[in-house]
Short mmCIF file of C-alpha atoms in Angstrom, two decimals:
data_model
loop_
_atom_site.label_atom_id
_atom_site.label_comp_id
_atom_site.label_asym_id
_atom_site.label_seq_id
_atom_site.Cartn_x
_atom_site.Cartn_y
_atom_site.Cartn_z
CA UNK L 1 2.83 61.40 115.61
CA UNK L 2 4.23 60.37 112.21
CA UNK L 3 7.37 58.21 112.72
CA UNK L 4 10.31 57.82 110.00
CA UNK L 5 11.44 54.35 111.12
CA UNK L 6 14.83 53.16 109.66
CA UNK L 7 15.10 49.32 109.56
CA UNK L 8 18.94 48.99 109.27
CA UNK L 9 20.62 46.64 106.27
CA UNK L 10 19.71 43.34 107.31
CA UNK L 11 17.48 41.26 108.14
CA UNK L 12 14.02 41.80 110.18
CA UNK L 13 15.71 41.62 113.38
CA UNK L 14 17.68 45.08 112.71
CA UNK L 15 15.19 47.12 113.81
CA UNK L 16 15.54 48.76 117.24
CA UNK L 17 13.66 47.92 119.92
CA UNK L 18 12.26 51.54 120.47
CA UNK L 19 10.97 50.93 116.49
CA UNK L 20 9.56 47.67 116.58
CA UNK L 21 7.23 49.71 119.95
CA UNK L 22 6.22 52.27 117.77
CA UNK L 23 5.16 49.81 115.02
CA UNK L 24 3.28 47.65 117.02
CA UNK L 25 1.35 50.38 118.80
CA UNK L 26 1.11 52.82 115.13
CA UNK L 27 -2.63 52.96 113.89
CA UNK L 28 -1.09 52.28 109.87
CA UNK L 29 2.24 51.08 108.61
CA UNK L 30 3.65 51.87 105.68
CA UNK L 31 6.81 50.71 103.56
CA UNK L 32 9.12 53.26 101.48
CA UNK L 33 9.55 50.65 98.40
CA UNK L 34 11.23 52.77 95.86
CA UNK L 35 14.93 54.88 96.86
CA UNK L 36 15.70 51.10 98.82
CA UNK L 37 16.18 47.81 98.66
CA UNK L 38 15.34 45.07 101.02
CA UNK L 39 17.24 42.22 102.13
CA UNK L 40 13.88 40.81 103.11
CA UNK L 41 10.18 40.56 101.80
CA UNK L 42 7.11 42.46 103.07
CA UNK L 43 6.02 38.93 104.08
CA UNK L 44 8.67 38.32 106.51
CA UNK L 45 8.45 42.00 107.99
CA UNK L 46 4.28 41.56 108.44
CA UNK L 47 5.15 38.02 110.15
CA UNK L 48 7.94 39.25 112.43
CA UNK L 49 5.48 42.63 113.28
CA UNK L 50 2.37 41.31 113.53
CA UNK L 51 1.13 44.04 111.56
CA UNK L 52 -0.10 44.35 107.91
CA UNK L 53 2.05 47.15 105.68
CA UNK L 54 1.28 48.90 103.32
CA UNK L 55 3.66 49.29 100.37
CA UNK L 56 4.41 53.39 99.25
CA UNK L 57 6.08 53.48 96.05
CA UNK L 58 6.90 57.03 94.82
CA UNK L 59 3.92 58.05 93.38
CA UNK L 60 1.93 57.59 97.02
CA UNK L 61 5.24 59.14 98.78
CA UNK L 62 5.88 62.28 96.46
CA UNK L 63 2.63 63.21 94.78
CA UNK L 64 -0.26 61.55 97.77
CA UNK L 65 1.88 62.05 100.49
CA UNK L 66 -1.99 63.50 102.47
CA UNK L 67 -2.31 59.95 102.41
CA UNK L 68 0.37 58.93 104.09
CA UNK L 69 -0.14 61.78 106.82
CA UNK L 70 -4.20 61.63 107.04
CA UNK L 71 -4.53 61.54 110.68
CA UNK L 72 -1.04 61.55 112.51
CA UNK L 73 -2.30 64.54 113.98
CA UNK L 74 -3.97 61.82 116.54
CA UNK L 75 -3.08 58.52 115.81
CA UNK L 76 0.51 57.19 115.35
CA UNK L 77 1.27 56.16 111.57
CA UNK L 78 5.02 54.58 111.19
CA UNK L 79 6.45 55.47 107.73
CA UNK L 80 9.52 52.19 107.64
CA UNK L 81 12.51 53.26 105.47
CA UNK L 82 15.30 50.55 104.58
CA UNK L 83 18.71 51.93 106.40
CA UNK L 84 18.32 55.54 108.21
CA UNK L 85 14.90 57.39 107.50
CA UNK L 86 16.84 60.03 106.46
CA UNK L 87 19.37 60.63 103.17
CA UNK L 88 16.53 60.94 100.05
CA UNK L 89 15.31 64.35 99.24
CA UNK L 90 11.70 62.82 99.35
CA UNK L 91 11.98 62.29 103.06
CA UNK L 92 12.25 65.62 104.04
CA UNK L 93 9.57 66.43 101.70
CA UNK L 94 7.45 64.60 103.78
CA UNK L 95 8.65 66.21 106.88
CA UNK L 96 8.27 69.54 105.71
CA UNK L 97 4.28 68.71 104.52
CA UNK L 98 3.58 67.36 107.97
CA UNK L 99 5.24 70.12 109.44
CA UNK L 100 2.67 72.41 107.39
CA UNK L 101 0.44 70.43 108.72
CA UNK L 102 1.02 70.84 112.16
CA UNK L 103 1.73 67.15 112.54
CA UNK L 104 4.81 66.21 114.92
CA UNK L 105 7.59 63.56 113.15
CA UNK L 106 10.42 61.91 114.89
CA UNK L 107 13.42 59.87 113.51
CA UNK L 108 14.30 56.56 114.86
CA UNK L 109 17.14 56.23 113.88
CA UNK L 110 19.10 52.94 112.48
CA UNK L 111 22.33 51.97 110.51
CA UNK L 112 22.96 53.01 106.83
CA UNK L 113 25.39 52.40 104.25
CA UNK L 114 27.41 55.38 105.18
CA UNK L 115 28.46 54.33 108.58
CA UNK L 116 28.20 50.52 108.00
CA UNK L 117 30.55 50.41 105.10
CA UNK L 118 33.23 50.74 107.94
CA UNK L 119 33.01 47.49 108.34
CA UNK L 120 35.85 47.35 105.50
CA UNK L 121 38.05 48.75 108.05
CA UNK L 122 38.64 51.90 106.76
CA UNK L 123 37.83 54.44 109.60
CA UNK L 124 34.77 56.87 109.01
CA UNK L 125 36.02 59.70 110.84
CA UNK L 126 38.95 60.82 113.35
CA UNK L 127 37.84 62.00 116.61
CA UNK L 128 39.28 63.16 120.06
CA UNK L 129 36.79 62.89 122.76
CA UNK L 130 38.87 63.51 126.26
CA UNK L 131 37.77 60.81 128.82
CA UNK L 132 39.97 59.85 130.72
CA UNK L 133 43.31 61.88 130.16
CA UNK L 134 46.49 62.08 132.41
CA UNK L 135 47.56 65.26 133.27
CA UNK L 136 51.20 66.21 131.90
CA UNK L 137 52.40 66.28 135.70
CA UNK L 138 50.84 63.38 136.12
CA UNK L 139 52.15 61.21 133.22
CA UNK L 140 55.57 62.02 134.43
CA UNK L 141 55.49 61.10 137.93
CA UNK L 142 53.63 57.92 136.10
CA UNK L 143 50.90 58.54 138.49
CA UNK L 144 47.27 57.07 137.12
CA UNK L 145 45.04 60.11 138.24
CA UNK L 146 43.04 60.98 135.13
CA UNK L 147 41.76 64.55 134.71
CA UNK L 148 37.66 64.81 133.96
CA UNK L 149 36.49 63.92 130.80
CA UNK L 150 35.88 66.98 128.62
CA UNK L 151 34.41 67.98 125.83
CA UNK L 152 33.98 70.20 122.92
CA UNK L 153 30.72 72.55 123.11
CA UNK L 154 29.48 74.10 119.89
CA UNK L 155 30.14 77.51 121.28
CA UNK L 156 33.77 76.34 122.08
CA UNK L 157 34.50 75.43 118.11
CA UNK L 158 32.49 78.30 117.10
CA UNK L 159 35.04 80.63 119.14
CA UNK L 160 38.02 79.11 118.08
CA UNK L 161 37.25 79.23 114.79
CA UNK L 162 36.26 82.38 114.45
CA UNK L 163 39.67 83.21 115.54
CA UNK L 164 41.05 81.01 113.01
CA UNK L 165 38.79 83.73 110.77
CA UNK L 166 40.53 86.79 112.29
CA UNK L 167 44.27 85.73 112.04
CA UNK L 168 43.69 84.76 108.58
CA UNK L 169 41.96 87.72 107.86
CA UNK L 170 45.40 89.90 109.64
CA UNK L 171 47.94 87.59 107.66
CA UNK L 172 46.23 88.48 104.14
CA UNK L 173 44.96 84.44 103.51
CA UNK L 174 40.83 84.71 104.67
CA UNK L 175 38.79 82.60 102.79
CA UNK L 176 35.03 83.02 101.50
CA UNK L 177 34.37 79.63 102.53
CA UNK L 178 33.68 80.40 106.19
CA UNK L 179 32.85 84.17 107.51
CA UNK L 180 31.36 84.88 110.84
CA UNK L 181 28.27 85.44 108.71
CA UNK L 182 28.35 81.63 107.54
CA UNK L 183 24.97 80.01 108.21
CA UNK L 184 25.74 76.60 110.50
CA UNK L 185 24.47 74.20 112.28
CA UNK L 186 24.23 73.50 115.85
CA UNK L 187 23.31 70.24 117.25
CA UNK L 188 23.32 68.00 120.89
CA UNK L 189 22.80 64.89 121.80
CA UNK L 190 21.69 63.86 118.44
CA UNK L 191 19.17 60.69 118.72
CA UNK L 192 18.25 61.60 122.03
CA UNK L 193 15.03 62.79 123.60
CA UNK L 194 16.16 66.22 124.32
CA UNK L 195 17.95 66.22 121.33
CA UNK L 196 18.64 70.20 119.70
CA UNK L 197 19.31 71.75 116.64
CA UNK L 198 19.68 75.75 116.04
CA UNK L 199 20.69 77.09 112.59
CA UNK L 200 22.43 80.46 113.01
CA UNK L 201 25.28 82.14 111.28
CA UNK L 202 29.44 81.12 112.81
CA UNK L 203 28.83 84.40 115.50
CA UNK L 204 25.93 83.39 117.05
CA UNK L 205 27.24 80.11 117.96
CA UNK L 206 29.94 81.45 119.92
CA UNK L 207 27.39 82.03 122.57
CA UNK L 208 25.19 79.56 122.20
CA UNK L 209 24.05 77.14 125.04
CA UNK L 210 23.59 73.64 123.49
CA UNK L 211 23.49 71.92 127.15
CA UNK L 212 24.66 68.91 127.88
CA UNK L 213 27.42 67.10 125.40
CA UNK L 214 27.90 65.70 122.59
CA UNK L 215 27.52 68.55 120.46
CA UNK L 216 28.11 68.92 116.74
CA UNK L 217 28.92 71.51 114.59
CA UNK L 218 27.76 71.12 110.85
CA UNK L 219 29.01 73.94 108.20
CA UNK L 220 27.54 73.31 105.14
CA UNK L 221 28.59 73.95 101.63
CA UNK L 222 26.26 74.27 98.75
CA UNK L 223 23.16 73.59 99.67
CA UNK L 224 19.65 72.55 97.49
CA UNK L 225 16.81 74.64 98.13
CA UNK L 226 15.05 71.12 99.78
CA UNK L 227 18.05 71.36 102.53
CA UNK L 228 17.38 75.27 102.88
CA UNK L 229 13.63 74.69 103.61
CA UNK L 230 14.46 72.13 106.10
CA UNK L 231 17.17 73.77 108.16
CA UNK L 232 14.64 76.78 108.29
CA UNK L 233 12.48 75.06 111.00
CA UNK L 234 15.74 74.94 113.35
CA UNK L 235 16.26 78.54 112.69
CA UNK L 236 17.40 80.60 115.76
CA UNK L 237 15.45 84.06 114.55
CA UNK L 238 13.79 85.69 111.85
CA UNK L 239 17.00 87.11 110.28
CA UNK L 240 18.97 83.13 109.78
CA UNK L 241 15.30 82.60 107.77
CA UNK L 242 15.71 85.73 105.66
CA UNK L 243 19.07 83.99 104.84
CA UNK L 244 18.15 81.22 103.66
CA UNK L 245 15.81 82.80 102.18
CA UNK L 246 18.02 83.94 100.07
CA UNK L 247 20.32 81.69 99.58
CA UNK L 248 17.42 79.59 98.35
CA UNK L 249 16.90 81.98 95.52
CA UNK L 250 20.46 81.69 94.63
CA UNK L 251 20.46 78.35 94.43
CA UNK L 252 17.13 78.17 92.24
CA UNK L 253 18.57 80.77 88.96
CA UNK L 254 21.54 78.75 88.57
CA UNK U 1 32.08 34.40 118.27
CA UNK U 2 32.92 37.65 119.10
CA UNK U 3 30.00 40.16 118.86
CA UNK U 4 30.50 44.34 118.14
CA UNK U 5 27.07 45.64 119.07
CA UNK U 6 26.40 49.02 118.44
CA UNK U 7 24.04 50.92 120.89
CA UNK U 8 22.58 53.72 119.10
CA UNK U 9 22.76 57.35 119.92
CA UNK U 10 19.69 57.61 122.76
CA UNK U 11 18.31 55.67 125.15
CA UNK U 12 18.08 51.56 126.17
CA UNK U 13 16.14 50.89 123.22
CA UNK U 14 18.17 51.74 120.11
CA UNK U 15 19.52 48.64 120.25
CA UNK U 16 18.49 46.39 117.52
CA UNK U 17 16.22 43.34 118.17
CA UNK U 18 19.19 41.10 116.86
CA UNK U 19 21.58 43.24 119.03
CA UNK U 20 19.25 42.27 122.17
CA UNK U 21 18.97 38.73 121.49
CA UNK U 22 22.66 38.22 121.61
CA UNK U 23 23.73 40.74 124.55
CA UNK U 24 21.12 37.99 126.51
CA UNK U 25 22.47 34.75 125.06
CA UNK U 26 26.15 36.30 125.58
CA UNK U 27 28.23 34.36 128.34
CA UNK U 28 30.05 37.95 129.09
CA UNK U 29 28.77 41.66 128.00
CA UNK U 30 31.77 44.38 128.40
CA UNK U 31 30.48 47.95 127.57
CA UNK U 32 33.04 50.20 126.05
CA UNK U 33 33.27 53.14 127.82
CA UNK U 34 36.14 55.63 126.48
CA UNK U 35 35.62 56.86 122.95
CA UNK U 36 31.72 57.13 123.83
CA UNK U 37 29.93 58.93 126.13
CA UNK U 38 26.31 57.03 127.00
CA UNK U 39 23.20 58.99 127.45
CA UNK U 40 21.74 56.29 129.73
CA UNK U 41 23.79 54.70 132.83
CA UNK U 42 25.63 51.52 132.86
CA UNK U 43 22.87 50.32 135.47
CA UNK U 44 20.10 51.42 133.12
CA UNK U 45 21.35 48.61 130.32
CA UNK U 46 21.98 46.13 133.08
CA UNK U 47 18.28 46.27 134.06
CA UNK U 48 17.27 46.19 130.77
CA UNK U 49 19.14 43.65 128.76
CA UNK U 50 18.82 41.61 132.33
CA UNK U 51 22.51 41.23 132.55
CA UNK U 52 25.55 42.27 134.46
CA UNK U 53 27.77 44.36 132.69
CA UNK U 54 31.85 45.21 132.67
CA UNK U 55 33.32 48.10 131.95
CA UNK U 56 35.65 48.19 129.41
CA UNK U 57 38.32 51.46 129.70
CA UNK U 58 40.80 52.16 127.34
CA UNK U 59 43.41 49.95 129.42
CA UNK U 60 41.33 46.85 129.26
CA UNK U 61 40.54 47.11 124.96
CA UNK U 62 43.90 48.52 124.73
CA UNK U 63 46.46 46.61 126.94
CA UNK U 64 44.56 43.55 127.75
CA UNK U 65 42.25 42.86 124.89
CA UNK U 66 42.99 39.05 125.83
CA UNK U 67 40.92 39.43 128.69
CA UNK U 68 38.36 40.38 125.63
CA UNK U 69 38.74 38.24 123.95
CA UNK U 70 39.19 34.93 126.38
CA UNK U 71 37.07 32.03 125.27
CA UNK U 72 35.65 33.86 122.54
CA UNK U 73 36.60 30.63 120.15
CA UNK U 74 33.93 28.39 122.00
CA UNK U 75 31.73 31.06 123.76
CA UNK U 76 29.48 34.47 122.75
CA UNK U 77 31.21 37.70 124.20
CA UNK U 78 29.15 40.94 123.53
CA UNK U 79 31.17 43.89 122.87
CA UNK U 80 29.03 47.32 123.49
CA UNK U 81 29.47 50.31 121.61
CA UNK U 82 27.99 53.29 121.93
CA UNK U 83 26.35 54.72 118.23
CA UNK U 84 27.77 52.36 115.68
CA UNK U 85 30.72 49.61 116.27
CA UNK U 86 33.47 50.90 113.89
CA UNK U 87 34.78 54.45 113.46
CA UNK U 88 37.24 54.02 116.32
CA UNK U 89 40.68 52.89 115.60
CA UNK U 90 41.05 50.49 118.41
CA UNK U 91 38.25 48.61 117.58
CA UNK U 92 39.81 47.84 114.47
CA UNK U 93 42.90 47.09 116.63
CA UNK U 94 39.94 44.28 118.60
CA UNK U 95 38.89 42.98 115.07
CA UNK U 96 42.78 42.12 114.49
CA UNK U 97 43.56 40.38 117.73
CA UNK U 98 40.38 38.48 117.43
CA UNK U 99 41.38 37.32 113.90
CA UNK U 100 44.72 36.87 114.62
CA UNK U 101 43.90 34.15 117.14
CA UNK U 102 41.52 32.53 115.13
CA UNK U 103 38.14 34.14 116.86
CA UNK U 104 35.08 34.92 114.64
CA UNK U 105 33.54 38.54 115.18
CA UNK U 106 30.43 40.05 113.91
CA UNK U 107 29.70 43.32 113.72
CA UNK U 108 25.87 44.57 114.83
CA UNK U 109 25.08 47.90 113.26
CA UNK U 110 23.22 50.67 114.55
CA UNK U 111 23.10 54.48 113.94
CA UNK U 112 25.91 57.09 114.61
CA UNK U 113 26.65 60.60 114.45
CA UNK U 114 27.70 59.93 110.98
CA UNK U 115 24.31 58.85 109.88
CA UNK U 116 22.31 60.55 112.44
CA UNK U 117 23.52 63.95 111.80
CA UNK U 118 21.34 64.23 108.91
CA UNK U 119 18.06 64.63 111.23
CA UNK U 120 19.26 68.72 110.60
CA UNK U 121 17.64 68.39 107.10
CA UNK U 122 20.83 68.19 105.40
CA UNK U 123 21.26 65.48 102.78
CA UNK U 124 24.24 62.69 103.78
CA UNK U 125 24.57 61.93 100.07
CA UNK U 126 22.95 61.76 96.78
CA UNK U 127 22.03 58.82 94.91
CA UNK U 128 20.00 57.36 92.11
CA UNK U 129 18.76 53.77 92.24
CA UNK U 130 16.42 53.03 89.26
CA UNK U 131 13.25 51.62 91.04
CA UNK U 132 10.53 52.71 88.99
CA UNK U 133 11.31 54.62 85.96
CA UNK U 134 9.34 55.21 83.03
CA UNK U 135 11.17 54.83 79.54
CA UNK U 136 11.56 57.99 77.39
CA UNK U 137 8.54 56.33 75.01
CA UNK U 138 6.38 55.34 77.74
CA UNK U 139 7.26 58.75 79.71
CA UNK U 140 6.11 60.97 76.17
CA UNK U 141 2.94 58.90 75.58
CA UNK U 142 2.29 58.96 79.41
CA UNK U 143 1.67 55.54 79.95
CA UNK U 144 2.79 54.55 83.29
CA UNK U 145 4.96 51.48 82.47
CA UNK U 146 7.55 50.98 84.63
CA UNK U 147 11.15 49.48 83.48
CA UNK U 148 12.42 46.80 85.66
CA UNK U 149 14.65 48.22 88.70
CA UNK U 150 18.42 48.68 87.82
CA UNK U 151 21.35 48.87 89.98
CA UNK U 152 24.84 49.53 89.49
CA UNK U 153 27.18 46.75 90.34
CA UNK U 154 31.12 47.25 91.29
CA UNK U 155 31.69 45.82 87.96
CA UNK U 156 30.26 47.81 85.58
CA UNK U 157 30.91 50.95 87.95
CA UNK U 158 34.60 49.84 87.63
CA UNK U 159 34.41 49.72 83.73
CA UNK U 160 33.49 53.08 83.67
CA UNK U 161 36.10 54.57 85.83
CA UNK U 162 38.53 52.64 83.84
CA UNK U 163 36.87 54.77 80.42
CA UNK U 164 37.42 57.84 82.14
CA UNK U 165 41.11 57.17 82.89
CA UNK U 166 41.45 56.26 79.34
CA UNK U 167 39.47 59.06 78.15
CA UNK U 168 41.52 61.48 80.50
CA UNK U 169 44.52 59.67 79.49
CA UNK U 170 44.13 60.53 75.60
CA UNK U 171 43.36 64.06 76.77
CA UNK U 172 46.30 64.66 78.83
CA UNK U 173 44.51 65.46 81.69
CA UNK U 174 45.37 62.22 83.67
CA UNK U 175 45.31 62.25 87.39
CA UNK U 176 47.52 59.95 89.70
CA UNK U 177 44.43 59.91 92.39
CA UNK U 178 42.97 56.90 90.32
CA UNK U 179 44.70 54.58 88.41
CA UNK U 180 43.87 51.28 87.13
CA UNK U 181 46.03 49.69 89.47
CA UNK U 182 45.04 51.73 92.65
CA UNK U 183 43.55 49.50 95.45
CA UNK U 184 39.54 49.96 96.20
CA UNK U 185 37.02 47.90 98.43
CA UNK U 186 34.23 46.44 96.67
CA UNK U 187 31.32 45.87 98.70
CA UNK U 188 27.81 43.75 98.58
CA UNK U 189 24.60 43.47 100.50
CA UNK U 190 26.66 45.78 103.47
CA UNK U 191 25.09 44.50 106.73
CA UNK U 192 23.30 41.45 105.29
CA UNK U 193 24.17 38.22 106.33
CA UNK U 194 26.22 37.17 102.80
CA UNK U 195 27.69 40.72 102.78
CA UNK U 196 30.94 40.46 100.82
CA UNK U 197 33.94 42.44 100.96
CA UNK U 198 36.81 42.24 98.28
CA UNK U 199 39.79 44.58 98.00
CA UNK U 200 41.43 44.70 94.62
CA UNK U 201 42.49 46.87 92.24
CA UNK U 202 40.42 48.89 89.88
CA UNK U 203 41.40 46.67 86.69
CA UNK U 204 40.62 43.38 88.74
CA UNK U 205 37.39 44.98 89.74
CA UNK U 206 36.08 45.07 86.34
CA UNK U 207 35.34 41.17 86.06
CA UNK U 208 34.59 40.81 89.27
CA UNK U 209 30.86 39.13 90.63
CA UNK U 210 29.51 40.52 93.61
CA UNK U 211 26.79 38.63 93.33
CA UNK U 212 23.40 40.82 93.76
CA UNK U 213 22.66 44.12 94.88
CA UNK U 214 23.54 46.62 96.70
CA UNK U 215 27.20 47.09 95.57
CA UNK U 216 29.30 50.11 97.06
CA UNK U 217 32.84 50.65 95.79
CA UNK U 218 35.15 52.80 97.74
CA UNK U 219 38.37 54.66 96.77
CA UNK U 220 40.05 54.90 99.75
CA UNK U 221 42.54 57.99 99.78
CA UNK U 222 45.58 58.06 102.53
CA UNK U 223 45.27 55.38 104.90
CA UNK U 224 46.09 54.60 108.28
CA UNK U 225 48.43 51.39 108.83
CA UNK U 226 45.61 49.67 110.56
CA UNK U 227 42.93 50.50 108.12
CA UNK U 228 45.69 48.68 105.72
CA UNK U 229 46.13 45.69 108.17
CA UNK U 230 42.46 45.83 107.88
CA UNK U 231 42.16 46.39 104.43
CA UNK U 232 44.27 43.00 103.93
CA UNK U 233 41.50 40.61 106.08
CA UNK U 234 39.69 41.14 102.55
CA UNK U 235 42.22 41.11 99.68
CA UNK U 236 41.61 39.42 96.50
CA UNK U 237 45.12 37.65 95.92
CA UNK U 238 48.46 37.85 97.18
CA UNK U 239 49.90 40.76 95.13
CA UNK U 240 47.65 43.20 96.65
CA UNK U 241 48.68 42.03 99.95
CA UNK U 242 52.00 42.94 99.18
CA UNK U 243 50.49 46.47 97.78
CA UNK U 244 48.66 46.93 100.80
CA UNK U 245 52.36 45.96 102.80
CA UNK U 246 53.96 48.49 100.49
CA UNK U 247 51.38 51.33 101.15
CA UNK U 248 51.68 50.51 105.02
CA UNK U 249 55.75 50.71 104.89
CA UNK U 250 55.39 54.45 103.05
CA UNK U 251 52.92 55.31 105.40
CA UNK U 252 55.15 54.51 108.03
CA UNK U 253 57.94 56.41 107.02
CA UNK U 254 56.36 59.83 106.90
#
């Protein structure tokens, strides 16, 4: 397995306990030292590990990247990235190569700068999750019974905004921006083990079983051909691929 | 001290190894359990941090956040959140009521939708920190001498904005969006123990220090009253207090 570790903003103790596992137990250990900037030597990280690392500037990362992957197929190599694994366009080049070569990756996860810098106090996002809501009836008799928690499935959104779509369309004021045809993105329980991503176009997802909450619902805007390659390994069939396909080729003559 | 510990998005161990250390050394460990939904029981945490655990509804952080926050002054309480600490408005609410009665809090990062979402192959943002680059000279006689790294700081980042308002200025094509005196949040070294947050306005921002990198620098657009109560924990001088008090007043009156 090839692991894309993220090591949060800190210090050496900001790495999850699932991570730290994986680079104890990982056959080689390697450093991203180029799109980041540690708070904290390699020194300190080999002492607090127990492990040696091995630096990967960009050349190694971008142009030897076999390298970095020579093996995962059997052994576990960890691949340590300063914040989330995930963000530069070289990371999901190396995703897509091990991909090619049949070599399973997973994410662990960690803090980066664009959730952390809520720590200003300015909030990152608005959200309505209902968990434990009082039924109208029941708010006025000032009775605490709480109705179920509930929450939004992708096929839900998809649905209602597809509507959004058709009244729009009947009062004269669609836009291009989002069709039933748009490409999107599905996903559950993101950072989970049974985690799930599908990639299919607005109508799909109005069916679509995702399972178990939270779910997501991504719909992208303009998109660089690196994204489009990626996104094509969650595809739901042949005919999403096609269109990305082309949207690639778009994207590459301008 | 007062300790907002972020969880992760999967199982038991997303939890950082400096998130760990102080759920165990905590004298009490509440688990917030209305904004979130865990993957993992409460009882799963309990048997692996070792520790018994409250649940903390929406009443509790809401209406009694003195029960929170009780001894806090002298003693470690452990705050769990599920996926990263901020993002939700009452915790901000928390951070206030702790300052307010002279408690410290720190915030423990971990991943979040926000981040985590990127896992799909789309990029969260793009950037361009100057690692490793080759000069223009070095690059054309393809010797591979590498400049020292480079990385913007608020200041000069500041400067620049303030030459484009000028610039746009002179052209006539001036937008009230920025301004040199509109209020932004200069950050350092985000989730690193001397992280430093200073809200100013754009002018002040040009001399300011932030001492060494990473600097972010946020232009906040419409903001909630208690992202401005928040906003104020950090603000450079009294006059942008009293813009921050202004902003909060209009804000109000919509």
């Amino acid at each position: 397995m090839f692991y894309l570790i993220g090591l949060g903003l800190g210090d050496v103790k900001d790495i999850t306990v699932k991570g730290l596992e994986i680079v104890k137990n990982s056959k080689r250990v390697y450093l991203e030292a180029y799109t980041s900037i540690l708070t904290v030597g390699k020194e300190q990280l080999e002492e607090f590990y127990g492990r040696e690392i091995v630096l990967a500037d960009r050349d190694t990362t971008e142009l030897n990247s076999d390298v970095l992957l020579d093996g995962a197929d059997v052994d576990d190599v960890a691949f340590l990235v300063v914040g989330d694994p995930l963000g530069a366009t070289t990371h999901s080049d190396l995703i897509l190569r091990a991909v090619q070569k049949g070599i399973r990756y997973q994410i662990i996860h960690n803090a980066s700068i664009v959730n952390a810098v809520g720590c200003c106090g300015l909030q990152l996002y608005n959200f309505d999750i209902k968990m434990k809501e009082q039924s109208l009836e029941n708010l006025m008799r000032k009775q605490n019974i709480y109705e179920p928690p509930r929450f939004m499935s992708v096929s839900q959104a998809a649905q209602q905004l597809i509507k959004i779509i058709q009244r729009r369309k009947g009062e004269g004021t669609e836009s291009t921006a989002l069709l039933p045809s748009t490409v999107c993105v599905a996903m559950a329980r993101v950072g989970a083990d049974d985690q799930k991503i599908v990639v299919a176009n607005l109508r799909q997802l109005t069916s679509i079983d995702m399972g178990t909450p939270l779910h997501s619902l991504v719909i992208p805007g303009n998109m660089h051909p690196i994204e489009l390659d990626m996104l094509k390994l969650f595809a739901m069939d042949h005919s999403i691929k096609e269109q990305l396909s082309v949207l690639a080729s778009a994207s590459c003559s301008h």
